Coordinates of C-alpha atoms in Angstrom, one line a residue:
M1 CA 7.4 3.3 -15.4
L2 CA 5.5 6.6 -15.1
R3 CA 5.2 8.5 -18.3
R4 CA 4.1 12.0 -18.9
H5 CA 0.7 12.7 -20.4
R6 CA 0.6 14.1 -23.9
G7 CA 1.8 17.8 -23.8
G8 CA 4.6 17.1 -21.3
S9 CA 2.6 17.6 -18.1
D10 CA 2.2 15.0 -15.3
E11 CA -1.3 16.3 -14.8
P12 CA -4.1 14.5 -16.6
A13 CA -6.0 16.4 -19.3
D14 CA -9.3 15.2 -17.8
E15 CA -9.7 14.2 -14.1
R16 CA -13.5 13.6 -14.3
H17 CA -13.0 9.8 -13.7
D18 CA -10.5 10.2 -10.9
K19 CA -12.8 11.2 -8.0
P20 CA -10.2 10.6 -5.2
L21 CA -7.6 12.8 -6.9
R22 CA -10.1 15.5 -7.8
L23 CA -11.3 15.7 -4.2
F24 CA -7.8 15.8 -2.8
R25 CA -6.7 18.5 -5.1
Q26 CA -9.8 20.6 -4.3
L27 CA -9.0 20.4 -0.6
V28 CA -5.4 21.4 -1.2
R29 CA -6.3 24.3 -3.4
S30 CA -8.9 25.6 -1.0
G31 CA -6.6 25.3 2.0
Q32 CA -9.2 23.0 3.7
L33 CA -7.0 20.0 3.9
P34 CA -7.6 18.9 7.5
I35 CA -4.6 18.7 9.9
Y36 CA -6.5 16.1 11.9
E37 CA -7.9 12.8 10.9
P38 CA -11.6 13.2 10.0
E39 CA -14.2 10.7 11.1
L40 CA -13.4 7.6 9.1
C41 CA -15.4 4.6 7.8
E42 CA -14.5 1.2 9.2
H43 CA -12.4 0.4 6.1
L44 CA -10.2 3.6 6.4
G45 CA -10.0 3.1 10.2
A46 CA -8.6 -0.4 9.6
A47 CA -6.1 0.7 6.9
P48 CA -4.0 3.6 8.2
A49 CA -1.7 5.4 5.8
R50 CA 1.8 4.0 5.8
D51 CA 5.1 4.1 4.0
I52 CA 4.5 2.1 0.8
G53 CA 7.9 2.8 -0.7
R54 CA 8.2 4.3 -4.2
P55 CA 6.5 2.1 -6.7
T56 CA 7.4 2.9 -10.3
A57 CA 5.0 0.8 -12.4
C58 CA 1.5 -0.5 -12.7
A59 CA 1.5 -4.3 -12.2
D60 CA -1.3 -4.7 -14.7
H61 CA -0.3 -2.4 -17.5
L62 CA 0.3 -3.7 -21.0
P63 CA 2.6 -2.0 -23.5
T64 CA -0.5 -1.2 -25.6
D65 CA -2.3 0.6 -22.7
E66 CA -2.4 4.4 -22.5
P67 CA 0.4 5.9 -20.4
V68 CA 0.2 5.7 -16.6
V69 CA -0.8 9.0 -15.0
H70 CA -0.5 8.1 -11.3
L71 CA -0.1 5.0 -9.2
R72 CA -2.1 3.7 -6.3
T73 CA -1.3 0.9 -3.8
C74 CA -3.8 -1.5 -2.4
L75 CA -3.5 -1.4 1.4
T76 CA -4.8 -5.0 1.8
C77 CA -2.3 -6.8 -0.5
G78 CA 0.2 -4.2 -1.7
H79 CA -0.8 -4.5 -5.4
V80 CA 0.3 -1.4 -7.3
A81 CA -1.9 -0.2 -10.1
C82 CA -2.8 2.9 -12.2
C83 CA -5.3 5.5 -11.1
D84 CA -8.7 6.3 -12.7
S85 CA -7.0 9.1 -14.8
S86 CA -5.1 6.3 -16.5
Q87 CA -7.3 4.8 -19.2
P88 CA -7.3 1.1 -18.0
R89 CA -8.1 2.2 -14.4
H90 CA -6.4 -0.9 -13.0
A91 CA -6.6 0.2 -9.3
T92 CA -10.4 0.4 -9.4
K93 CA -10.6 -2.9 -11.3
H94 CA -8.4 -4.6 -8.7
A95 CA -10.6 -3.2 -5.9
H96 CA -13.8 -4.4 -7.5
K97 CA -12.4 -7.8 -8.5
T98 CA -10.8 -8.6 -5.1
G99 CA -13.1 -6.7 -2.7
H100 CA -10.1 -4.9 -1.2
P101 CA -11.6 -1.6 -0.1
V102 CA -8.8 0.9 0.4
I103 CA -6.0 2.3 -1.8
Q104 CA -3.3 4.8 -1.0
S105 CA -1.8 7.3 -3.3
A106 CA 1.7 6.1 -4.3
E107 CA 2.8 9.6 -5.4
V108 CA 5.7 11.3 -3.7
G109 CA 4.5 13.4 -0.8
E110 CA 1.0 12.1 -0.8
T111 CA -0.5 9.8 1.8
W112 CA -4.2 10.1 1.2
R113 CA -6.3 7.0 1.0
W114 CA -9.6 6.2 -0.8
C115 CA -12.3 3.8 0.4
Y116 CA -14.1 2.3 -2.6
P117 CA -17.2 1.0 -0.8
D118 CA -17.9 4.2 1.1
E119 CA -16.4 6.6 -1.5
L120 CA -14.5 8.5 1.3
L121 CA -11.2 10.2 1.2
G122 CA -9.0 9.6 4.3

């Protein structure tokens, strides 16, 4: 289940660890979000954005973990995990453990993807 961050906002108090989200938001705020697909790395080219449904929980979260801020879905196996703004950073741990390179935002209205090996937003 998604929970609000302390203070009642869905926005994390500190996004410095969540590079994909930070870059995406900078592009949106600046009006520079491309309407075309930029040149992609081989991983993003092999993992196009798709309908991933509406996941509601991090598969790896424990009751003692900090609240989930945002969810990400692995485009290789469909594993749903929390973002880097969530303290356990389960999506990144999953990518490093499995070698699965690309995640997609599971937030409503977002289809951006992140390639871990190449550190590219697609």
